[in-house]
PDB file of C-alpha atoms and ligand atoms in Angstrom:
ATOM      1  CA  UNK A   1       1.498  10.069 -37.363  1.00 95.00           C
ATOM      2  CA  UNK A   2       1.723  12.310 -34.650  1.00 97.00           C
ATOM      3  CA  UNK A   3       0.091  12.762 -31.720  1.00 98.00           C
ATOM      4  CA  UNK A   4       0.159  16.135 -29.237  1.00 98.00           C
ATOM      5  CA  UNK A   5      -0.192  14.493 -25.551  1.00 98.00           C
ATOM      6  CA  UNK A   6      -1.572  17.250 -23.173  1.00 98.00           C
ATOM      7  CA  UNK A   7      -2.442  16.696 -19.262  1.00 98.00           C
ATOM      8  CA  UNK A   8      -3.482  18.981 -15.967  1.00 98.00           C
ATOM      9  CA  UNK A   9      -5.262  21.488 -18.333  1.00 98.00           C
ATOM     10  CA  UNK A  10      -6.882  22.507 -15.129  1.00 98.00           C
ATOM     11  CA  UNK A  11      -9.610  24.380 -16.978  1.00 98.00           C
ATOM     12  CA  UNK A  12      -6.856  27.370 -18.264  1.00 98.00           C
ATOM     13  CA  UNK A  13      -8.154  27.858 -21.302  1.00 98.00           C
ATOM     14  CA  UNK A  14      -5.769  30.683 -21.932  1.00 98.00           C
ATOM     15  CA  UNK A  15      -3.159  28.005 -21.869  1.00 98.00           C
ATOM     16  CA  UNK A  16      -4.891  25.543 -24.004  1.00 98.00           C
ATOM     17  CA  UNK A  17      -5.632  27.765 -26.804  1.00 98.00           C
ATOM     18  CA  UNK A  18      -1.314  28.475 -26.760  1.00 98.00           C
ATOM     19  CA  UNK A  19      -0.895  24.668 -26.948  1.00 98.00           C
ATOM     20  CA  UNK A  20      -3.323  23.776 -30.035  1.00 98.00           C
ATOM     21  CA  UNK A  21      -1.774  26.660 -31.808  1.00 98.00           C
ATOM     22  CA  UNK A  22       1.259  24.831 -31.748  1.00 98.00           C
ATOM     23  CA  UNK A  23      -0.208  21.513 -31.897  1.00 98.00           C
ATOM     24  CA  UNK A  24      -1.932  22.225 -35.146  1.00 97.00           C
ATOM     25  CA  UNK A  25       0.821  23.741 -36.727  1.00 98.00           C
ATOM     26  CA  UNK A  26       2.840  20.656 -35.968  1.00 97.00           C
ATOM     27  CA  UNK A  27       0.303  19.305 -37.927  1.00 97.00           C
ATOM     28  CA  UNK A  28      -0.652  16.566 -35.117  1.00 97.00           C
ATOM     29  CA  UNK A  29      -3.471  14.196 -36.349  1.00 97.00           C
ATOM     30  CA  UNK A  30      -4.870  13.704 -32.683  1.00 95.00           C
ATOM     31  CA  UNK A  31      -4.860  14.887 -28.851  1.00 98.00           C
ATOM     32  CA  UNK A  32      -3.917  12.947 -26.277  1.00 98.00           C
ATOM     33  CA  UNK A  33      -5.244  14.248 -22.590  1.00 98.00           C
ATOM     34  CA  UNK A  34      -4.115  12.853 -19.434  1.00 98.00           C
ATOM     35  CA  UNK A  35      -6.709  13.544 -17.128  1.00 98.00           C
ATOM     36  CA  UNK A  36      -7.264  16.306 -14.699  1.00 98.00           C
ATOM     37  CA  UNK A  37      -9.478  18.987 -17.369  1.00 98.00           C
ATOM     38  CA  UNK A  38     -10.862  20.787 -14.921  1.00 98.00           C
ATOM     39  CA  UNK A  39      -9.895  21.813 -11.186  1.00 95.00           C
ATOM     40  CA  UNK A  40      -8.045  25.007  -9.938  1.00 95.00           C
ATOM     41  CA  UNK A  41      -8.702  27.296 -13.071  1.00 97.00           C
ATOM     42  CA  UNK A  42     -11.349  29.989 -14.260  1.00 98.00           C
ATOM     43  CA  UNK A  43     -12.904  28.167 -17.296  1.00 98.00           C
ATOM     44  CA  UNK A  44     -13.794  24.640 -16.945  1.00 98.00           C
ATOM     45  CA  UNK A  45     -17.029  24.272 -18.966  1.00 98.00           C
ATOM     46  CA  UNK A  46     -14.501  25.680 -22.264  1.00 98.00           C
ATOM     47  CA  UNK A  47     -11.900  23.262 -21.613  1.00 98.00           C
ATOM     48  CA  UNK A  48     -14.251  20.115 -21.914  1.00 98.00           C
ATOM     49  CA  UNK A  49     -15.917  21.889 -24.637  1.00 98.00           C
ATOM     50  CA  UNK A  50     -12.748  21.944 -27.071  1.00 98.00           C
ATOM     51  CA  UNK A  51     -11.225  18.404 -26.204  1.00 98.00           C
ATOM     52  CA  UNK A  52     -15.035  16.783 -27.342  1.00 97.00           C
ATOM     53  CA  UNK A  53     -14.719  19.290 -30.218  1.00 97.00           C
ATOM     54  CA  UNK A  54     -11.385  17.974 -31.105  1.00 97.00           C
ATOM     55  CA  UNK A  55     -12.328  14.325 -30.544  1.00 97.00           C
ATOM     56  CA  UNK A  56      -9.458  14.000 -28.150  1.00 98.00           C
ATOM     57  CA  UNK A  57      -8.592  10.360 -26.100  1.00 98.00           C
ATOM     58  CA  UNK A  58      -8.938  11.539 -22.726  1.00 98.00           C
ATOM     59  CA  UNK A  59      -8.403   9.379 -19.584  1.00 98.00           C
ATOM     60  CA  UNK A  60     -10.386  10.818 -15.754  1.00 98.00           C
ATOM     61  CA  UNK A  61      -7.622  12.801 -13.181  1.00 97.00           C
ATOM     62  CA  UNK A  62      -8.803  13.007  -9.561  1.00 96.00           C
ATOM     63  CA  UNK A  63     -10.159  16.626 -10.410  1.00 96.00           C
ATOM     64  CA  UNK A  64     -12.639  15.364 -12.823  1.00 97.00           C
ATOM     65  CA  UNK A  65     -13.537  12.618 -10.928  1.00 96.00           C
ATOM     66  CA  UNK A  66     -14.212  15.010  -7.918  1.00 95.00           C
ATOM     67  CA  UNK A  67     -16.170  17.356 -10.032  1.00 94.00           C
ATOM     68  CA  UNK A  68     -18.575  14.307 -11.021  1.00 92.00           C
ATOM     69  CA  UNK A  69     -18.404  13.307  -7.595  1.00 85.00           C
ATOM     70  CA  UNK A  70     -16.671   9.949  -7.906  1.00 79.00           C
ATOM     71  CA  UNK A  71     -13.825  11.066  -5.774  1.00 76.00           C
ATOM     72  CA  UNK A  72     -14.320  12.319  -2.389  1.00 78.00           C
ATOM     73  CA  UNK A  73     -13.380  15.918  -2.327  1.00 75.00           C
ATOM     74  CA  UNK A  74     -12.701  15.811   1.114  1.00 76.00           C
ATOM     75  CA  UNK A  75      -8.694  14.258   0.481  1.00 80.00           C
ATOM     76  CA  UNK A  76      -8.296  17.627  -1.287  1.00 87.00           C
ATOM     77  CA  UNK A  77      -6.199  20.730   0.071  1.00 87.00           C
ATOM     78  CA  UNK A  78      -8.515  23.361   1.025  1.00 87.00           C
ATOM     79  CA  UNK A  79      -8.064  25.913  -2.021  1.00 86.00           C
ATOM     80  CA  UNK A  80      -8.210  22.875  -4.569  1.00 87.00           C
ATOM     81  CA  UNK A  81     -11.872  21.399  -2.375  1.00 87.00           C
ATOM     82  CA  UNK A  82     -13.010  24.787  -3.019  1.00 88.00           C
ATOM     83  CA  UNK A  83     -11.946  24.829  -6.819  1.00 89.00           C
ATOM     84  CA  UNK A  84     -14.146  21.633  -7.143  1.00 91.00           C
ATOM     85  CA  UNK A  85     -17.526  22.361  -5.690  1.00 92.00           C
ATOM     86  CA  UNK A  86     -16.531  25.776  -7.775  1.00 95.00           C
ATOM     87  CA  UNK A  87     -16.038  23.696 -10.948  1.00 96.00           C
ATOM     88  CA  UNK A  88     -19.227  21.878 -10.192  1.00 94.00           C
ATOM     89  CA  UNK A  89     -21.514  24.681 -10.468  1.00 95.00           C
ATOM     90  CA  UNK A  90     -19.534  25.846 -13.892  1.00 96.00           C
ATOM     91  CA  UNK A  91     -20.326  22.206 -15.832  1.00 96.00           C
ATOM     92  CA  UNK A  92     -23.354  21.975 -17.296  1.00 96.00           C
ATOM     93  CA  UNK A  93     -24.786  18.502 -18.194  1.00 96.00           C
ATOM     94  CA  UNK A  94     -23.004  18.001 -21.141  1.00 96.00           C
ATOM     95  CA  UNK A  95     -19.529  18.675 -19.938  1.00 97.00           C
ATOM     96  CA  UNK A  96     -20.615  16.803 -16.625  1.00 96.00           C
ATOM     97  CA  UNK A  97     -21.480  13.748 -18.666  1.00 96.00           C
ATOM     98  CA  UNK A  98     -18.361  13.864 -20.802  1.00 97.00           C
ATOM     99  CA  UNK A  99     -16.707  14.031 -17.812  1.00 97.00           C
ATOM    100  CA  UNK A 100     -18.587  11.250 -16.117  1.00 96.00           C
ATOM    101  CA  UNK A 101     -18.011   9.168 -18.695  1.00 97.00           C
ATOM    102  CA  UNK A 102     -13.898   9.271 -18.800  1.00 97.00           C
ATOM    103  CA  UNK A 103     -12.111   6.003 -18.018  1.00 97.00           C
ATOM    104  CA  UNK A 104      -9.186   5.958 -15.940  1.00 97.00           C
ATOM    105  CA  UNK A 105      -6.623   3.920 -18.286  1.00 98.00           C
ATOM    106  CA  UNK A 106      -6.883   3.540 -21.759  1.00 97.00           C
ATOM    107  CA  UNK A 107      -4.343   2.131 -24.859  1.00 97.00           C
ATOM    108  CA  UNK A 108      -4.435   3.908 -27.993  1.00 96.00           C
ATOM    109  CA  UNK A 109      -1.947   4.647 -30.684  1.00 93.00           C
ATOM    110  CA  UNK A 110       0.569   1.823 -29.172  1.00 93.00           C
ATOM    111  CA  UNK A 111       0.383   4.017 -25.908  1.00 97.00           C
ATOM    112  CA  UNK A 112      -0.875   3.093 -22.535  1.00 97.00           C
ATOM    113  CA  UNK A 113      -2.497   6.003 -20.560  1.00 98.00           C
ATOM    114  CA  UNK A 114      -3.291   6.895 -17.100  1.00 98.00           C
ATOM    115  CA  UNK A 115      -3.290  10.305 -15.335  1.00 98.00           C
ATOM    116  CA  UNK A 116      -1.495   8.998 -12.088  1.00 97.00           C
ATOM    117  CA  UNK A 117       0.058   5.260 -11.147  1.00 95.00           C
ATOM    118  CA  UNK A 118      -0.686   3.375 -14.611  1.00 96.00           C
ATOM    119  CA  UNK A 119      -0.481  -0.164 -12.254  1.00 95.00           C
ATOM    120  CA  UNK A 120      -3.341   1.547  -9.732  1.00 95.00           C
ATOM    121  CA  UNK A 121      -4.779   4.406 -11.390  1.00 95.00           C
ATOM    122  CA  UNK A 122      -7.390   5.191  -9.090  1.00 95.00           C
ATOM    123  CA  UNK A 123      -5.191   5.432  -5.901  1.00 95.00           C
ATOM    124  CA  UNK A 124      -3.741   8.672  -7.481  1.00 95.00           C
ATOM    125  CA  UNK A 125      -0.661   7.868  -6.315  1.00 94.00           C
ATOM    126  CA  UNK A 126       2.314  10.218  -7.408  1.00 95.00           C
ATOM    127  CA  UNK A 127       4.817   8.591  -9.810  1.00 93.00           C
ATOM    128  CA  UNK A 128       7.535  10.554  -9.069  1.00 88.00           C
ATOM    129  CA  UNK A 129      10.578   8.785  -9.053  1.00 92.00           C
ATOM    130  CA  UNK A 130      12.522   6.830 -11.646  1.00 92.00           C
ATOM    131  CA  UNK A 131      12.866   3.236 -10.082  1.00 93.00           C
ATOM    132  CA  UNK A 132       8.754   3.458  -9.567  1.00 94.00           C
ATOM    133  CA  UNK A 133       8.767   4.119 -13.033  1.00 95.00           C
ATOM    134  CA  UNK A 134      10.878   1.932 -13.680  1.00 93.00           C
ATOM    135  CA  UNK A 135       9.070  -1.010 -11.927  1.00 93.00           C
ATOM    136  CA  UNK A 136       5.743  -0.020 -13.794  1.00 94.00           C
ATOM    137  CA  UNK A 137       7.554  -0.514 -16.863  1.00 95.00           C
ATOM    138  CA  UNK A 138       8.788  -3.771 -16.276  1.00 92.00           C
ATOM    139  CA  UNK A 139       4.904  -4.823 -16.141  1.00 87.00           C
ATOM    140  CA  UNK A 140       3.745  -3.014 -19.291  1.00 90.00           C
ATOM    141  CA  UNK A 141       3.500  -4.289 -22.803  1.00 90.00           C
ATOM    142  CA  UNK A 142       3.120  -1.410 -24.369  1.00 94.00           C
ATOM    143  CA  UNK A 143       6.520   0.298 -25.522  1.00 95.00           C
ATOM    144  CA  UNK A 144       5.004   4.010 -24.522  1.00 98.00           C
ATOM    145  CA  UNK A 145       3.013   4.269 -21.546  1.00 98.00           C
ATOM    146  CA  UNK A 146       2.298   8.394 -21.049  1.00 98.00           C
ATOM    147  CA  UNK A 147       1.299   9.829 -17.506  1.00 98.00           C
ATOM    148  CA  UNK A 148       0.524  13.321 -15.565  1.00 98.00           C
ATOM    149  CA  UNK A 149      -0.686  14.077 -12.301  1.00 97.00           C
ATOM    150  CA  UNK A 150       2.798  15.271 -10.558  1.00 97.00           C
ATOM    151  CA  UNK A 151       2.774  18.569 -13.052  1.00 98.00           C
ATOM    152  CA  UNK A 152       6.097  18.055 -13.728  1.00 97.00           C
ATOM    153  CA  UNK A 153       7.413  16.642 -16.445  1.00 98.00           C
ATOM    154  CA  UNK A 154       9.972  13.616 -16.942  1.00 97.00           C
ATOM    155  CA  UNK A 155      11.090  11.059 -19.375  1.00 97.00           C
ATOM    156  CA  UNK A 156      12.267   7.473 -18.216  1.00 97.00           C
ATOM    157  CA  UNK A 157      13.983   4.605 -20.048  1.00 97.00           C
ATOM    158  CA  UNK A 158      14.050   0.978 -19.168  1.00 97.00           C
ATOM    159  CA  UNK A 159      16.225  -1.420 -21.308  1.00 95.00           C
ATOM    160  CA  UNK A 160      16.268  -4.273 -19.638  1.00 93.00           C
ATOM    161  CA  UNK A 161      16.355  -4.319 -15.461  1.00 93.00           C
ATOM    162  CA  UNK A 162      18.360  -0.906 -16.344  1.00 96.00           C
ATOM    163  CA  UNK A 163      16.302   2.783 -15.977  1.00 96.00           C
ATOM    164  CA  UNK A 164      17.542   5.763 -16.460  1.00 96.00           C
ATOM    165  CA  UNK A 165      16.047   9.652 -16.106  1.00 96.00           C
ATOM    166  CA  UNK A 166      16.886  11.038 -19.959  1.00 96.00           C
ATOM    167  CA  UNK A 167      18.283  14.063 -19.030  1.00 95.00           C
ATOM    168  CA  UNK A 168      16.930  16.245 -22.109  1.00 95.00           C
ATOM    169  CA  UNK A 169      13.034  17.048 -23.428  1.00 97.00           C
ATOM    170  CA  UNK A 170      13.237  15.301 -26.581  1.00 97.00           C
ATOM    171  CA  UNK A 171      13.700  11.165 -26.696  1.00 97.00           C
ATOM    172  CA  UNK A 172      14.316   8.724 -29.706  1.00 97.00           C
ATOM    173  CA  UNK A 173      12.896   5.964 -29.159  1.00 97.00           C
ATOM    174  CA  UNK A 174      15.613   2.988 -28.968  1.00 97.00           C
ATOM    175  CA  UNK A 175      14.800  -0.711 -29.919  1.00 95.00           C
ATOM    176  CA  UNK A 176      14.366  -3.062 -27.246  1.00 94.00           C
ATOM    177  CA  UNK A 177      13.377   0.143 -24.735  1.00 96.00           C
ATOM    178  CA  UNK A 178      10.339   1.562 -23.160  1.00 97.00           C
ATOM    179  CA  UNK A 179       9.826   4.278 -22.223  1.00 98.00           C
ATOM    180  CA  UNK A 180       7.461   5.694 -19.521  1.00 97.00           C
ATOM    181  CA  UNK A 181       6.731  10.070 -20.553  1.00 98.00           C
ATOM    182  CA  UNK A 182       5.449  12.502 -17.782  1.00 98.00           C
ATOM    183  CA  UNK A 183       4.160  14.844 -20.238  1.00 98.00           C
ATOM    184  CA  UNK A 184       3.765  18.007 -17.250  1.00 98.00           C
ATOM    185  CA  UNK A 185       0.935  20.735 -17.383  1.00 98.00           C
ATOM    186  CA  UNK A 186      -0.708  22.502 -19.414  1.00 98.00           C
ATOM    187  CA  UNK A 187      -2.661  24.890 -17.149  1.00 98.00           C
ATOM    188  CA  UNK A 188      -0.494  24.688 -13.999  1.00 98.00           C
ATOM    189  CA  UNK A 189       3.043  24.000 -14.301  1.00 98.00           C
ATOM    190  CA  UNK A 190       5.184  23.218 -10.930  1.00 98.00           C
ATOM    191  CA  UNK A 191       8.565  22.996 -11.920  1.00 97.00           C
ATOM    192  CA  UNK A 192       9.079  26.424 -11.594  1.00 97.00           C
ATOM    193  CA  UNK A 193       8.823  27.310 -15.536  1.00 98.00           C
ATOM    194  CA  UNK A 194       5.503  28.966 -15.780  1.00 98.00           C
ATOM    195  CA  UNK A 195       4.889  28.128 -19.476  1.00 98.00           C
ATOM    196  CA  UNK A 196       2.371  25.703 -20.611  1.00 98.00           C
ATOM    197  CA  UNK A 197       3.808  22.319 -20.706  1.00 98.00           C
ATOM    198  CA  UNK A 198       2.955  19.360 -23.438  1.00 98.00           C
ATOM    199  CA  UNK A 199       4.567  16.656 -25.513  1.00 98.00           C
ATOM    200  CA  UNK A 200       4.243  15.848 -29.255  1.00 98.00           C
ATOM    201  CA  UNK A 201       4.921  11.570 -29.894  1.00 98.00           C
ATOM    202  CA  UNK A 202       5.913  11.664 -33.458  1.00 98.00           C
ATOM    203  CA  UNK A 203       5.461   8.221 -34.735  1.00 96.00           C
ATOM    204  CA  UNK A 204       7.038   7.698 -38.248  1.00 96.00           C
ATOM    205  CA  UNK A 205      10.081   9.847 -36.722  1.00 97.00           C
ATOM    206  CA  UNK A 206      10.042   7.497 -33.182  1.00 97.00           C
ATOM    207  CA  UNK A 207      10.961  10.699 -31.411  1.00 98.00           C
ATOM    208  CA  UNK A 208       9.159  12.404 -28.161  1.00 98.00           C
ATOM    209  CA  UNK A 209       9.612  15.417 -27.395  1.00 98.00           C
ATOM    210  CA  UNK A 210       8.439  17.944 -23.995  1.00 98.00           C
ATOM    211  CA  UNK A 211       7.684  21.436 -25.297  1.00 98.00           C
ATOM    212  CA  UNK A 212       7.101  24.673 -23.717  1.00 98.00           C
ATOM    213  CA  UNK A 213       5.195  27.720 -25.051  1.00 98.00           C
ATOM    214  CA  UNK A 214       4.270  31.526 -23.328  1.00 98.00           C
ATOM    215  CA  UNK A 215       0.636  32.148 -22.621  1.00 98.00           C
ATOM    216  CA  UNK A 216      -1.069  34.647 -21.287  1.00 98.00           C
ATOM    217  CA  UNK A 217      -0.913  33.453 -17.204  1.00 98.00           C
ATOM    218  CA  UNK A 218      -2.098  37.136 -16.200  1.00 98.00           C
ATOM    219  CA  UNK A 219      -5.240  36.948 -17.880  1.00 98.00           C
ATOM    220  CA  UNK A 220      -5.594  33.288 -16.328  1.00 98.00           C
ATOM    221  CA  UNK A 221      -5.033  34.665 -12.796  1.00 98.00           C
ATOM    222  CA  UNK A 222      -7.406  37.881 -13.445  1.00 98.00           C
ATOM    223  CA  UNK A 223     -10.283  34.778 -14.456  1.00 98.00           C
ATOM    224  CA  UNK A 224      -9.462  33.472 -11.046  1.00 97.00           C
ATOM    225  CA  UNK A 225      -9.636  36.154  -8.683  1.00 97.00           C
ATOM    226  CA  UNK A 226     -12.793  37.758 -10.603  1.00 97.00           C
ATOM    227  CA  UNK A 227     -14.058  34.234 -10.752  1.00 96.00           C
ATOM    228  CA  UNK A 228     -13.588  34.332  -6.582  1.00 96.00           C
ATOM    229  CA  UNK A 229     -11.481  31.150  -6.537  1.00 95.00           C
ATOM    230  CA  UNK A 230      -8.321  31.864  -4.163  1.00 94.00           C
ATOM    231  CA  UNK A 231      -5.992  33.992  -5.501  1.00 95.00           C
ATOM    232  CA  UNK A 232      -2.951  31.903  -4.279  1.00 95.00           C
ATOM    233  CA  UNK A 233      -4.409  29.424  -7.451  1.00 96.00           C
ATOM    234  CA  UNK A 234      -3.537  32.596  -9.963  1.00 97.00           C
ATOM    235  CA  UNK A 235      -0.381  33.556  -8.149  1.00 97.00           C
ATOM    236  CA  UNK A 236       0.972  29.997  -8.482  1.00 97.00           C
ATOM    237  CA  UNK A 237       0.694  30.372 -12.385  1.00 98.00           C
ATOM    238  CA  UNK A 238       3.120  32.972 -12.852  1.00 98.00           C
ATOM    239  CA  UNK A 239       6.203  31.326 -11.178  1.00 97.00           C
ATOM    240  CA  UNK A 240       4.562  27.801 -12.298  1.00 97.00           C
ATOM    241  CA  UNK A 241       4.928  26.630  -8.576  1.00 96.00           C
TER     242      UNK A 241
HETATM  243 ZN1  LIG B   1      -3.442  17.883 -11.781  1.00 81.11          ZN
END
């Protein structure tokens, strides 16, 4: 079985369709989303539209819960407060109601999911660094427990009290080990690659693996400025800062 684990879509469609192209000729037999569908980008209402078309097991990101108004937009930076009440009047009642109706943790698959801190998920604290990883592991039954939020993707591995940072984008997974996956961003990538980010959990090989792919980020930042959301949100895309 394998699953294709996407998070921070961000409502870039441009960048989702490059994903499932690869996701579906991977042959992956479900999607995976870590929260934050919408926020920042030029087509929100098409994002939530494909993941309920393609039944995917979506946790809620502090964007969606801000766009359903269960977060207080006012803890936002000023271009992202603006991409909400933006986003808001983009949803219509459907995709407000699938949004709505996200949870903010959820196991599936053997996997434990949360868009930020899987130990307080609705703090949307950043997890960061390896040792906080590592301590959220230590309290985790499941082996795989598969986050977003920071945009920037990272692989840890706790054997026992001892965690380490796996210093490539693919992972076996190791008996005895667990292993806590920030799978990045599809729609708005900040570790200075600009492509859209995802994982693929293949579960008969025990392997996870981070993958890149091109998109088309000009046409995402030409929705955004015609869109009038601030440009600086379509400039970010093409150095994926
Ligand atoms: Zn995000």
């Amino acid at each position: 079985m394998r699953l294709a684990v996407l998070s921070d879509i961000h409502g870039n469609m441009n960048a989702l369709r490059s994903v499932l192209v690869e996701t579906e000729a991977a042959s992956c037999d479900f999607v995976l989303c870590l929260g934050d569908v919408v926020g920042y980008g030029p087509e929100p209402r098409e994002v939530v539209e494909t993941l309920r078309r393609l039944r995917a097991r979506c946790v809620l990101g502090n964007h969606d819960a801000a766009a359903v108004c269960r977060e207080d937009a006012g803890t936002f930076n000023a271009s992202a407060a603006m991409a909400v009440s933006w986003t808001q009047e983009q949803l219509d009642r459907r995709s407000l109601d699938y949004l709505a109706g996200l949870r903010p943790t959820r196991r599936t698959a053997g996997c434990f999911m949360a868009h930020a801190l899987p130990s307080d998920p609705l703090s949307w604290r950043y997890l960061s660094t390896p040792a906080a990883a590592g301590l959220e592991l230590e309290a985790m039954s499941e082996r795989v427990c598969l986050v977003g939020h920071t945009h920037v993707p990272m692989i840890v591995e706790r054997i026992g009290a001892r965690v380490r940072v796996v210093p490539d984008t693919i992972v076996r997974l190791r008996n005895g080990a667990r292993y806590l996956i920030n799978v990045g961003s599809v729609g708005q990538p900040r570790d200075e690659d600009p492509r859209a980010c995802y994982a693929i959990y293949d579960r008969s090989e025990r392997t996870i693996v981070i993958r890149r792919v091109e998109y088309d980020a000009e046409a995402t930042r030409a929705k955004i400025i015609e869109a009038g959301l601030p440009p600086f949100l379509g400039d970010r895309l093409l150095k994926g800062v």
